[in-house]
mmCIF file of C-alpha atoms in Angstrom:
data_model
loop_
_atom_site.group_PDB
_atom_site.id
_atom_site.type_symbol
_atom_site.label_atom_id
_atom_site.label_comp_id
_atom_site.label_asym_id
_atom_site.label_seq_id
_atom_site.Cartn_x
_atom_site.Cartn_y
_atom_site.Cartn_z
ATOM 1 C CA UNK B 18 47.017 7.078 -7.672
ATOM 2 C CA UNK B 19 47.947 5.005 -4.623
ATOM 3 C CA UNK B 20 44.855 3.062 -3.542
ATOM 4 C CA UNK B 21 44.777 1.301 -0.165
ATOM 5 C CA UNK B 22 42.610 -1.655 0.892
ATOM 6 C CA UNK B 23 42.842 -2.308 4.649
ATOM 7 C CA UNK B 24 41.644 -5.422 6.443
ATOM 8 C CA UNK B 25 38.265 -4.798 8.077
ATOM 9 C CA UNK B 26 38.402 -4.882 11.874
ATOM 10 C CA UNK B 27 34.721 -4.573 12.850
ATOM 11 C CA UNK B 28 33.409 -7.577 14.792
ATOM 12 C CA UNK B 29 33.088 -10.605 12.476
ATOM 13 C CA UNK B 30 33.476 -8.458 9.358
ATOM 14 C CA UNK B 31 35.112 -10.513 6.609
ATOM 15 C CA UNK B 32 34.210 -8.451 3.558
ATOM 16 C CA UNK B 33 36.962 -6.585 1.740
ATOM 17 C CA UNK B 34 36.920 -3.286 -0.136
ATOM 18 C CA UNK B 35 38.371 -4.606 -3.399
ATOM 19 C CA UNK B 36 38.538 -8.123 -4.813
ATOM 20 C CA UNK B 37 41.602 -9.288 -6.777
ATOM 21 C CA UNK B 38 39.592 -8.787 -9.987
ATOM 22 C CA UNK B 39 38.893 -5.159 -9.033
ATOM 23 C CA UNK B 40 42.546 -4.651 -8.134
ATOM 24 C CA UNK B 41 43.554 -5.902 -11.575
ATOM 25 C CA UNK B 42 41.274 -3.327 -13.220
ATOM 26 C CA UNK B 43 43.068 -0.591 -11.296
ATOM 27 C CA UNK B 44 46.588 -1.844 -11.907
ATOM 28 C CA UNK B 45 46.092 -2.251 -15.675
ATOM 29 C CA UNK B 46 45.092 1.414 -15.686
ATOM 30 C CA UNK B 47 48.428 2.276 -14.099
ATOM 31 C CA UNK B 48 47.376 2.742 -10.486
ATOM 32 C CA UNK B 49 49.227 1.329 -7.495
ATOM 33 C CA UNK B 50 47.166 -0.766 -5.096
ATOM 34 C CA UNK B 51 48.250 -1.618 -1.579
ATOM 35 C CA UNK B 52 46.403 -4.400 0.239
ATOM 36 C CA UNK B 53 46.871 -5.179 3.912
ATOM 37 C CA UNK B 54 47.963 -8.774 4.433
ATOM 38 C CA UNK B 55 45.072 -11.224 4.946
ATOM 39 C CA UNK B 56 42.507 -8.557 4.005
ATOM 40 C CA UNK B 57 40.501 -11.046 1.952
ATOM 41 C CA UNK B 58 41.835 -14.351 3.220
ATOM 42 C CA UNK B 59 38.711 -15.298 5.197
ATOM 43 C CA UNK B 60 36.580 -15.327 2.023
ATOM 44 C CA UNK B 61 39.045 -17.035 -0.283
ATOM 45 C CA UNK B 62 41.017 -14.041 -1.589
ATOM 46 C CA UNK B 63 44.536 -14.781 -0.364
ATOM 47 C CA UNK B 64 47.570 -12.530 -0.571
ATOM 48 C CA UNK B 65 48.873 -14.488 -3.579
ATOM 49 C CA UNK B 66 45.721 -13.647 -5.540
ATOM 50 C CA UNK B 67 46.228 -9.945 -4.859
ATOM 51 C CA UNK B 68 49.901 -10.123 -5.800
ATOM 52 C CA UNK B 69 48.958 -11.879 -9.055
ATOM 53 C CA UNK B 70 46.530 -9.039 -9.748
ATOM 54 C CA UNK B 71 49.346 -6.524 -9.405
ATOM 55 C CA UNK B 72 48.871 -5.347 -5.825
ATOM 56 C CA UNK B 73 51.538 -4.815 -3.215
ATOM 57 C CA UNK B 74 50.694 -6.610 0.025
ATOM 58 C CA UNK B 75 51.739 -4.624 3.091
ATOM 59 C CA UNK B 76 52.176 -5.897 6.622
ATOM 60 C CA UNK B 77 50.143 -3.378 8.599
ATOM 61 C CA UNK B 78 47.311 -0.881 8.433
ATOM 62 C CA UNK B 79 49.690 1.850 9.634
ATOM 63 C CA UNK B 80 51.869 1.419 6.559
ATOM 64 C CA UNK B 81 48.876 1.181 4.247
ATOM 65 C CA UNK B 82 47.224 4.374 5.513
ATOM 66 C CA UNK B 83 50.530 6.249 5.460
ATOM 67 C CA UNK B 84 51.145 5.447 1.785
ATOM 68 C CA UNK B 85 47.621 5.627 0.327
ATOM 69 C CA UNK B 86 45.725 8.553 -1.208
ATOM 70 C CA UNK B 87 42.403 6.722 -1.640
ATOM 71 C CA UNK B 88 41.243 4.306 1.075
ATOM 72 C CA UNK B 89 38.604 1.807 -0.078
ATOM 73 C CA UNK B 90 36.804 -0.017 2.734
ATOM 74 C CA UNK B 91 33.474 -1.684 3.431
ATOM 75 C CA UNK B 92 32.371 -0.636 6.909
ATOM 76 C CA UNK B 93 32.686 2.661 8.719
ATOM 77 C CA UNK B 94 36.176 3.247 10.139
ATOM 78 C CA UNK B 95 36.587 2.486 13.815
ATOM 79 C CA UNK B 96 38.359 4.970 16.097
ATOM 80 C CA UNK B 97 41.828 3.513 15.510
ATOM 81 C CA UNK B 98 41.312 3.757 11.743
ATOM 82 C CA UNK B 99 39.943 7.288 11.907
ATOM 83 C CA UNK B 100 43.053 8.370 13.796
ATOM 84 C CA UNK B 101 45.153 7.315 10.763
ATOM 85 C CA UNK B 102 43.302 9.514 8.261
ATOM 86 C CA UNK B 103 44.984 12.657 6.940
ATOM 87 C CA UNK B 104 43.729 15.731 5.095
ATOM 88 C CA UNK B 105 45.187 14.715 1.709
ATOM 89 C CA UNK B 106 43.309 11.405 1.692
ATOM 90 C CA UNK B 107 39.919 10.253 0.431
ATOM 91 C CA UNK B 108 37.894 7.616 2.283
ATOM 92 C CA UNK B 109 35.351 5.625 0.245
ATOM 93 C CA UNK B 110 33.179 3.283 2.314
ATOM 94 C CA UNK B 111 29.862 2.908 4.144
ATOM 95 C CA UNK B 112 29.677 5.593 6.849
ATOM 96 C CA UNK B 113 26.113 5.823 8.271
ATOM 97 C CA UNK B 114 27.000 9.051 10.069
ATOM 98 C CA UNK B 115 23.594 10.391 11.134
ATOM 99 C CA UNK B 116 23.346 8.367 14.381
ATOM 100 C CA UNK B 117 27.113 8.444 15.038
ATOM 101 C CA UNK B 118 28.355 11.883 16.178
ATOM 102 C CA UNK B 119 31.659 10.498 17.477
ATOM 103 C CA UNK B 120 32.601 9.181 14.055
ATOM 104 C CA UNK B 121 31.464 12.446 12.469
ATOM 105 C CA UNK B 122 33.683 14.500 14.775
ATOM 106 C CA UNK B 123 36.715 12.321 14.059
ATOM 107 C CA UNK B 124 36.224 12.475 10.303
ATOM 108 C CA UNK B 125 35.830 16.245 10.462
ATOM 109 C CA UNK B 126 39.036 16.494 12.494
ATOM 110 C CA UNK B 127 40.931 14.435 9.911
ATOM 111 C CA UNK B 128 40.286 16.954 7.130
ATOM 112 C CA UNK B 129 39.857 14.073 4.658
ATOM 113 C CA UNK B 130 37.277 13.761 1.903
ATOM 114 C CA UNK B 131 34.822 11.121 3.160
ATOM 115 C CA UNK B 132 32.445 9.604 0.614
ATOM 116 C CA UNK B 133 29.650 7.324 1.844
ATOM 117 C CA UNK B 134 28.477 4.486 -0.365
ATOM 118 C CA UNK B 135 24.975 4.767 1.054
ATOM 119 C CA UNK B 136 24.284 8.298 -0.254
ATOM 120 C CA UNK B 137 25.776 8.061 -3.758
ATOM 121 C CA UNK B 138 22.866 8.401 -6.196
ATOM 122 C CA UNK B 139 22.153 7.706 -9.852
ATOM 123 C CA UNK B 140 20.232 9.659 -12.494
ATOM 124 C CA UNK B 141 16.936 8.154 -11.303
ATOM 125 C CA UNK B 142 17.569 9.139 -7.673
ATOM 126 C CA UNK B 143 18.277 5.566 -6.595
ATOM 127 C CA UNK B 144 21.153 4.452 -4.342
ATOM 128 C CA UNK B 145 23.266 2.165 -6.559
ATOM 129 C CA UNK B 146 25.981 1.363 -3.993
ATOM 130 C CA UNK B 147 23.558 0.688 -1.168
ATOM 131 C CA UNK B 148 21.289 -1.479 -3.331
ATOM 132 C CA UNK B 149 23.427 -4.655 -3.474
ATOM 133 C CA UNK B 150 23.882 -4.732 0.291
ATOM 134 C CA UNK B 151 20.182 -3.995 0.766
ATOM 135 C CA UNK B 152 19.403 -6.960 -1.464
ATOM 136 C CA UNK B 153 21.659 -9.164 0.643
ATOM 137 C CA UNK B 154 20.343 -7.810 3.962
ATOM 138 C CA UNK B 155 16.718 -8.145 2.865
ATOM 139 C CA UNK B 156 17.168 -11.802 1.977
ATOM 140 C CA UNK B 157 19.203 -12.474 5.111
ATOM 141 C CA UNK B 158 16.581 -10.837 7.325
ATOM 142 C CA UNK B 159 14.118 -13.663 6.712
ATOM 143 C CA UNK B 160 16.825 -16.293 7.139
ATOM 144 C CA UNK B 161 17.941 -14.734 10.423
ATOM 145 C CA UNK B 162 14.381 -14.190 11.601
ATOM 146 C CA UNK B 163 13.384 -17.792 10.866
ATOM 147 C CA UNK B 164 16.372 -18.999 12.883
ATOM 148 C CA UNK B 165 15.510 -16.710 15.809
ATOM 149 C CA UNK B 166 11.949 -18.063 15.827
ATOM 150 C CA UNK B 167 13.276 -21.496 16.731
ATOM 151 C CA UNK B 168 12.556 -22.359 20.355
ATOM 152 C CA UNK B 169 16.215 -23.063 21.147
ATOM 153 C CA UNK B 170 17.006 -19.458 20.113
ATOM 154 C CA UNK B 171 14.360 -17.979 22.404
ATOM 155 C CA UNK B 172 11.656 -17.794 19.743
ATOM 156 C CA UNK B 173 8.043 -18.983 19.666
ATOM 157 C CA UNK B 174 8.921 -22.236 17.956
ATOM 158 C CA UNK B 175 7.180 -21.269 14.706
ATOM 159 C CA UNK B 176 8.076 -22.607 11.242
ATOM 160 C CA UNK B 177 7.438 -19.758 8.809
ATOM 161 C CA UNK B 178 6.126 -22.005 6.058
ATOM 162 C CA UNK B 179 3.940 -24.115 8.323
ATOM 163 C CA UNK B 180 3.081 -27.685 7.269
ATOM 164 C CA UNK B 181 -0.126 -29.255 5.922
ATOM 165 C CA UNK B 182 -2.808 -28.742 8.558
ATOM 166 C CA UNK B 183 -0.881 -26.025 10.416
ATOM 167 C CA UNK B 184 -1.044 -22.340 9.526
ATOM 168 C CA UNK B 185 2.166 -20.618 8.370
ATOM 169 C CA UNK B 186 4.016 -17.989 10.337
ATOM 170 C CA UNK B 187 2.979 -14.343 10.002
ATOM 171 C CA UNK B 188 5.587 -11.864 8.720
ATOM 172 C CA UNK B 189 5.222 -8.067 8.729
ATOM 173 C CA UNK B 190 7.635 -6.044 6.596
ATOM 174 C CA UNK B 191 7.877 -2.312 7.288
ATOM 175 C CA UNK B 192 9.096 -0.674 4.087
ATOM 176 C CA UNK B 193 8.705 -1.627 0.426
ATOM 177 C CA UNK B 194 12.116 -0.516 -0.818
ATOM 178 C CA UNK B 195 15.003 -2.738 -1.859
ATOM 179 C CA UNK B 196 15.313 -4.418 1.552
ATOM 180 C CA UNK B 197 11.576 -4.918 1.873
ATOM 181 C CA UNK B 198 11.138 -6.358 -1.618
ATOM 182 C CA UNK B 199 13.952 -8.846 -1.123
ATOM 183 C CA UNK B 200 12.663 -9.850 2.302
ATOM 184 C CA UNK B 201 9.236 -10.334 0.763
ATOM 185 C CA UNK B 202 10.577 -12.595 -1.995
ATOM 186 C CA UNK B 203 12.215 -14.836 0.600
ATOM 187 C CA UNK B 204 9.216 -14.886 2.944
ATOM 188 C CA UNK B 205 6.796 -15.702 0.126
ATOM 189 C CA UNK B 206 9.170 -18.388 -1.102
ATOM 190 C CA UNK B 207 9.041 -20.033 2.318
ATOM 191 C CA UNK B 208 5.253 -19.969 2.292
ATOM 192 C CA UNK B 209 4.754 -17.435 5.091
ATOM 193 C CA UNK B 210 1.725 -15.164 5.419
ATOM 194 C CA UNK B 211 3.191 -11.731 4.609
ATOM 195 C CA UNK B 212 2.016 -8.138 5.073
ATOM 196 C CA UNK B 213 4.016 -5.240 3.617
ATOM 197 C CA UNK B 214 3.514 -1.656 4.804
ATOM 198 C CA UNK B 215 4.795 1.519 3.180
ATOM 199 C CA UNK B 216 3.766 5.153 2.844
ATOM 200 C CA UNK B 217 4.124 5.034 -0.940
ATOM 201 C CA UNK B 218 1.125 3.733 -2.858
ATOM 202 C CA UNK B 219 3.308 3.410 -5.955
ATOM 203 C CA UNK B 220 5.662 1.063 -4.088
ATOM 204 C CA UNK B 221 2.723 -0.985 -2.821
ATOM 205 C CA UNK B 222 1.235 -1.205 -6.307
ATOM 206 C CA UNK B 223 4.556 -2.485 -7.650
ATOM 207 C CA UNK B 224 4.517 -5.238 -5.031
ATOM 208 C CA UNK B 225 0.920 -6.105 -5.826
ATOM 209 C CA UNK B 226 1.768 -6.322 -9.531
ATOM 210 C CA UNK B 227 4.629 -8.727 -8.821
ATOM 211 C CA UNK B 228 3.256 -10.871 -5.986
ATOM 212 C CA UNK B 229 -0.516 -10.593 -6.353
ATOM 213 C CA UNK B 230 -2.443 -12.248 -3.537
ATOM 214 C CA UNK B 231 0.686 -13.900 -2.130
ATOM 215 C CA UNK B 232 1.323 -10.697 -0.142
ATOM 216 C CA UNK B 233 -0.986 -8.241 1.606
ATOM 217 C CA UNK B 234 -0.136 -4.554 1.062
ATOM 218 C CA UNK B 235 -1.169 -1.811 3.482
ATOM 219 C CA UNK B 236 -0.597 1.916 3.733
ATOM 220 C CA UNK B 237 1.686 2.481 6.720
ATOM 221 C CA UNK B 238 -0.647 4.388 9.016
ATOM 222 C CA UNK B 239 -0.031 4.237 12.744
ATOM 223 C CA UNK B 240 -3.094 2.029 13.175
ATOM 224 C CA UNK B 241 -2.004 -0.409 10.447
ATOM 225 C CA UNK B 242 1.493 -0.681 11.916
ATOM 226 C CA UNK B 243 0.097 -1.361 15.399
ATOM 227 C CA UNK B 244 -2.277 -4.065 14.173
ATOM 228 C CA UNK B 245 0.238 -5.863 11.943
ATOM 229 C CA UNK B 246 3.039 -5.775 14.505
ATOM 230 C CA UNK B 247 0.807 -7.088 17.310
ATOM 231 C CA UNK B 248 -0.168 -10.205 15.348
ATOM 232 C CA UNK B 249 3.184 -10.923 13.683
ATOM 233 C CA UNK B 250 5.559 -13.734 14.502
ATOM 234 C CA UNK B 251 8.361 -11.888 12.683
ATOM 235 C CA UNK B 252 8.692 -8.149 11.942
ATOM 236 C CA UNK B 253 11.309 -6.876 9.488
ATOM 237 C CA UNK B 254 12.340 -3.235 9.855
ATOM 238 C CA UNK B 255 13.220 -2.192 6.300
ATOM 239 C CA UNK B 256 12.781 1.583 6.514
ATOM 240 C CA UNK B 257 15.273 3.999 4.956
ATOM 241 C CA UNK B 258 15.510 7.777 4.822
ATOM 242 C CA UNK B 259 18.722 8.272 2.793
ATOM 243 C CA UNK B 260 21.496 9.698 4.956
ATOM 244 C CA UNK B 261 19.162 10.470 7.867
ATOM 245 C CA UNK B 262 18.339 8.854 11.188
ATOM 246 C CA UNK B 263 15.603 6.239 10.769
ATOM 247 C CA UNK B 264 12.209 7.114 12.322
ATOM 248 C CA UNK B 265 11.062 4.879 15.189
ATOM 249 C CA UNK B 266 7.978 3.210 13.734
ATOM 250 C CA UNK B 267 7.562 0.552 16.417
ATOM 251 C CA UNK B 268 7.294 1.821 19.988
ATOM 252 C CA UNK B 269 8.132 -0.036 23.183
ATOM 253 C CA UNK B 270 4.396 -0.229 23.883
ATOM 254 C CA UNK B 271 3.837 -2.032 20.553
ATOM 255 C CA UNK B 272 6.650 -4.446 21.363
ATOM 256 C CA UNK B 273 5.036 -5.135 24.735
ATOM 257 C CA UNK B 274 1.816 -6.210 22.989
ATOM 258 C CA UNK B 275 3.545 -8.789 20.772
ATOM 259 C CA UNK B 276 3.436 -12.501 21.553
ATOM 260 C CA UNK B 277 6.375 -13.664 23.727
ATOM 261 C CA UNK B 278 9.000 -15.250 21.520
ATOM 262 C CA UNK B 279 8.126 -13.129 18.497
ATOM 263 C CA UNK B 280 11.108 -11.713 16.592
ATOM 264 C CA UNK B 281 12.126 -8.254 15.387
ATOM 265 C CA UNK B 282 14.880 -7.938 12.761
ATOM 266 C CA UNK B 283 16.029 -4.307 12.467
ATOM 267 C CA UNK B 284 17.783 -3.985 9.099
ATOM 268 C CA UNK B 285 17.770 -0.193 9.592
ATOM 269 C CA UNK B 286 20.013 -0.370 12.659
ATOM 270 C CA UNK B 287 22.969 1.184 10.770
ATOM 271 C CA UNK B 288 20.948 4.405 10.589
ATOM 272 C CA UNK B 289 19.703 4.215 14.175
ATOM 273 C CA UNK B 290 17.022 1.549 13.816
ATOM 274 C CA UNK B 291 13.246 1.734 13.338
ATOM 275 C CA UNK B 292 12.237 0.005 16.602
ATOM 276 C CA UNK B 293 12.328 2.065 19.798
ATOM 277 C CA UNK B 294 13.769 -0.928 21.665
ATOM 278 C CA UNK B 295 16.652 -1.565 19.224
ATOM 279 C CA UNK B 296 20.356 -1.163 19.817
ATOM 280 C CA UNK B 297 23.205 -2.418 17.605
ATOM 281 C CA UNK B 298 24.446 -5.973 18.069
ATOM 282 C CA UNK B 299 27.210 -8.056 16.480
ATOM 283 C CA UNK B 300 27.470 -11.387 14.717
ATOM 284 C CA UNK B 301 29.168 -12.663 17.883
ATOM 285 C CA UNK B 302 26.172 -11.735 20.067
ATOM 286 C CA UNK B 303 23.363 -11.030 17.587
ATOM 287 C CA UNK B 304 20.231 -10.984 19.742
ATOM 288 C CA UNK B 305 18.724 -9.668 22.943
ATOM 289 C CA UNK B 306 15.223 -9.678 24.439
ATOM 290 C CA UNK B 307 12.932 -6.812 25.406
ATOM 291 C CA UNK B 308 9.414 -7.509 26.702
ATOM 292 C CA UNK B 309 9.964 -11.174 25.853
ATOM 293 C CA UNK B 310 10.528 -10.344 22.159
ATOM 294 C CA UNK B 311 13.756 -11.415 20.453
ATOM 295 C CA UNK B 312 15.615 -8.547 18.742
ATOM 296 C CA UNK B 313 18.157 -9.209 15.971
ATOM 297 C CA UNK B 314 19.990 -5.920 15.301
ATOM 298 C CA UNK B 315 23.333 -6.829 13.732
ATOM 299 C CA UNK B 316 24.834 -3.671 12.266
ATOM 300 C CA UNK B 317 26.717 -5.434 9.453
ATOM 301 C CA UNK B 318 24.271 -8.136 8.426
ATOM 302 C CA UNK B 319 25.771 -8.799 4.951
ATOM 303 C CA UNK B 320 29.047 -9.717 6.672
ATOM 304 C CA UNK B 321 27.429 -13.069 7.467
ATOM 305 C CA UNK B 322 27.702 -13.958 3.769
ATOM 306 C CA UNK B 323 30.895 -12.031 3.225
ATOM 307 C CA UNK B 324 32.028 -13.583 -0.056
ATOM 308 C CA UNK B 325 28.691 -13.078 -1.828
ATOM 309 C CA UNK B 326 28.376 -9.587 -0.356
ATOM 310 C CA UNK B 327 31.906 -8.554 -1.359
ATOM 311 C CA UNK B 328 31.409 -9.656 -4.949
ATOM 312 C CA UNK B 329 28.043 -7.884 -5.147
ATOM 313 C CA UNK B 330 29.444 -4.689 -3.623
ATOM 314 C CA UNK B 331 32.465 -4.611 -5.939
ATOM 315 C CA UNK B 332 30.220 -4.957 -8.971
ATOM 316 C CA UNK B 333 28.656 -1.642 -7.962
ATOM 317 C CA UNK B 334 31.613 0.292 -6.512
ATOM 318 C CA UNK B 335 34.353 -0.472 -9.058
ATOM 319 C CA UNK B 336 33.322 2.165 -11.651
ATOM 320 C CA UNK B 337 33.403 4.853 -8.952
ATOM 321 C CA UNK B 338 36.763 3.701 -7.591
ATOM 322 C CA UNK B 339 38.174 3.866 -11.117
ATOM 323 C CA UNK B 340 36.766 7.369 -11.605
ATOM 324 C CA UNK B 341 38.285 8.607 -8.335
ATOM 325 C CA UNK B 342 41.655 7.097 -9.233
ATOM 326 C CA UNK B 343 41.670 8.215 -12.872
ATOM 327 C CA UNK B 344 40.491 11.790 -12.392
ATOM 328 C CA UNK B 345 41.586 12.446 -8.824
ATOM 329 C CA UNK B 346 39.032 12.709 -6.045
ATOM 330 C CA UNK B 347 38.192 16.399 -6.312
ATOM 331 C CA UNK B 348 37.892 16.370 -10.102
ATOM 332 C CA UNK B 349 35.737 13.229 -10.030
ATOM 333 C CA UNK B 350 33.437 14.733 -7.400
ATOM 334 C CA UNK B 351 33.133 17.997 -9.315
ATOM 335 C CA UNK B 352 32.453 16.133 -12.550
ATOM 336 C CA UNK B 353 29.771 13.768 -11.242
ATOM 337 C CA UNK B 354 26.902 15.224 -9.165
ATOM 338 C CA UNK B 355 25.707 11.718 -8.257
ATOM 339 C CA UNK B 356 29.083 10.759 -6.792
ATOM 340 C CA UNK B 357 29.126 14.161 -5.102
ATOM 341 C CA UNK B 358 25.874 13.220 -3.329
ATOM 342 C CA UNK B 359 28.015 10.666 -1.506
ATOM 343 C CA UNK B 360 30.345 13.292 -0.048
ATOM 344 C CA UNK B 361 29.451 13.515 3.646
ATOM 345 C CA UNK B 362 32.523 15.224 5.127
ATOM 346 C CA UNK B 363 35.097 17.474 3.454
ATOM 347 C CA UNK B 364 37.741 19.847 4.789
ATOM 348 C CA UNK B 365 36.467 19.520 8.329
ATOM 349 C CA UNK B 366 32.835 20.261 7.428
ATOM 350 C CA UNK B 367 29.728 18.112 7.144
ATOM 351 C CA UNK B 368 28.226 18.555 3.695
ATOM 352 C CA UNK B 369 25.314 16.129 3.915
ATOM 353 C CA UNK B 370 22.205 17.982 5.093
ATOM 354 C CA UNK B 371 20.590 14.986 6.799
ATOM 355 C CA UNK B 372 23.714 14.265 8.857
ATOM 356 C CA UNK B 373 24.058 17.915 9.874
ATOM 357 C CA UNK B 374 20.404 18.110 10.932
ATOM 358 C CA UNK B 375 20.646 14.898 12.957
ATOM 359 C CA UNK B 376 23.608 16.269 14.906
ATOM 360 C CA UNK B 377 22.729 19.960 15.166
ATOM 361 C CA UNK B 378 25.500 21.086 12.819
ATOM 362 C CA UNK B 379 25.601 23.554 9.946
ATOM 363 C CA UNK B 380 25.806 21.856 6.564
ATOM 364 C CA UNK B 381 28.364 23.164 4.076
ATOM 365 C CA UNK B 382 27.798 23.126 0.312
ATOM 366 C CA UNK B 383 29.896 20.318 -1.174
ATOM 367 C CA UNK B 384 30.359 22.129 -4.476
ATOM 368 C CA UNK B 385 31.685 25.243 -2.745
ATOM 369 C CA UNK B 386 34.123 23.248 -0.603
ATOM 370 C CA UNK B 387 35.473 21.363 -3.615
ATOM 371 C CA UNK B 388 35.687 24.442 -5.833
ATOM 372 C CA UNK B 389 37.361 26.503 -3.149
#
C-alpha cells in the first residue's frame, strides 16, 4: 500500500504522523511510504532519517495526497487538506468531529474512509490511541496552569506548591479519567491541595487507593462542582464523553464567582470544552480572560512537547497502521470491531452515533457500509 505522511499545518503543530522507526516497520513489510519534506524536521526527524528508513520524500502535500491510499496524520485536516481527499483514500488521524460540522461536511463530501484515533477502542472498552495524548495533556495541564497563575501572565501570583509558612495553591480537577489522573499526579507532585470530582465512584476509589489523603475525592454533583470551582486557584477540565460533545460543567456564573486571576485549563476543548466560557485557542495565543479569570484552551496541547508526544502516539498507532496497510482498509475494519469503532465517516455518511446526534444527522451502520 502507498502510505502518505503530510507535514502538519495547524498552528504550532510540530508532531508528525509516523516517525522514521515506524516508517521502517512499514517499508520492511513491503509498503511504500511517502513523507512530505520537513514533516518531522522541527522535532529532530529530518528528511535524511526518513530516506534511510526507506521512505520517499516528496516536495508538496499535493503530490503526497495524489499518490497515497492511506493518509496518516496527527491533527484533524484543515480545509485545504480536506479538499485533497478522494473517495479511494483512508484518513487515519484525530478528528474530534462532534463540535465541528464544517469538517464533517467536507469529509462526507470526499467519500473517503475517515478513522478517528480518539474513538478506536480495545477489548476492555478503553481508548488506546487517545490514552497517550491524554497522558501528555493531563501532565501539561498542570504545567500550563502553573505558568498562567504567575502574575506576569495575568494570574493571581500563586505558587501551586506554596512554601513553608504559606499555604499551597488549590487545584480542582473535573474528571478522573486518563487526563485527570495524570493531572493529579503532577499537581500532587508539586505539593498543591487537590480535589478531584467525577460521577464514577469506582474511578474515585481508584484515586483514593493510589493517592490516599494527598487528594480529596468528591462525587461530581452540581453543588460540589460549584463549591470546588469557586475556591480553586486552578481548575482542570478533564471530562470526556467518547466521540460526543463535552457537557458544560462550569457555567459563566460559576466563572464569575471565582477569584480574579484564577485559571481554567480546558483539556476537553477538542470536543467543545467543558467550561461555558471556553473557545479554542492556539499555542501562539494560548489564553484569554473572561470575568477576570484566565482561560487556557489550546486545542492541540500535546503539540507543545511535540517530540515526546509523537513518540508516544506512534507507540500506540503503529499496529493499526500496519493492519490497515497489510490487509487493506476495508478488510482491516471488517476484521477488527475495535478499529471499526474508530470509523467516523465512510462513503459520504457519518457512522459514529455521537457525531450524528451532535449535528442532527442520521447515523449509518459502519458494518453495512463496509460490507456493501
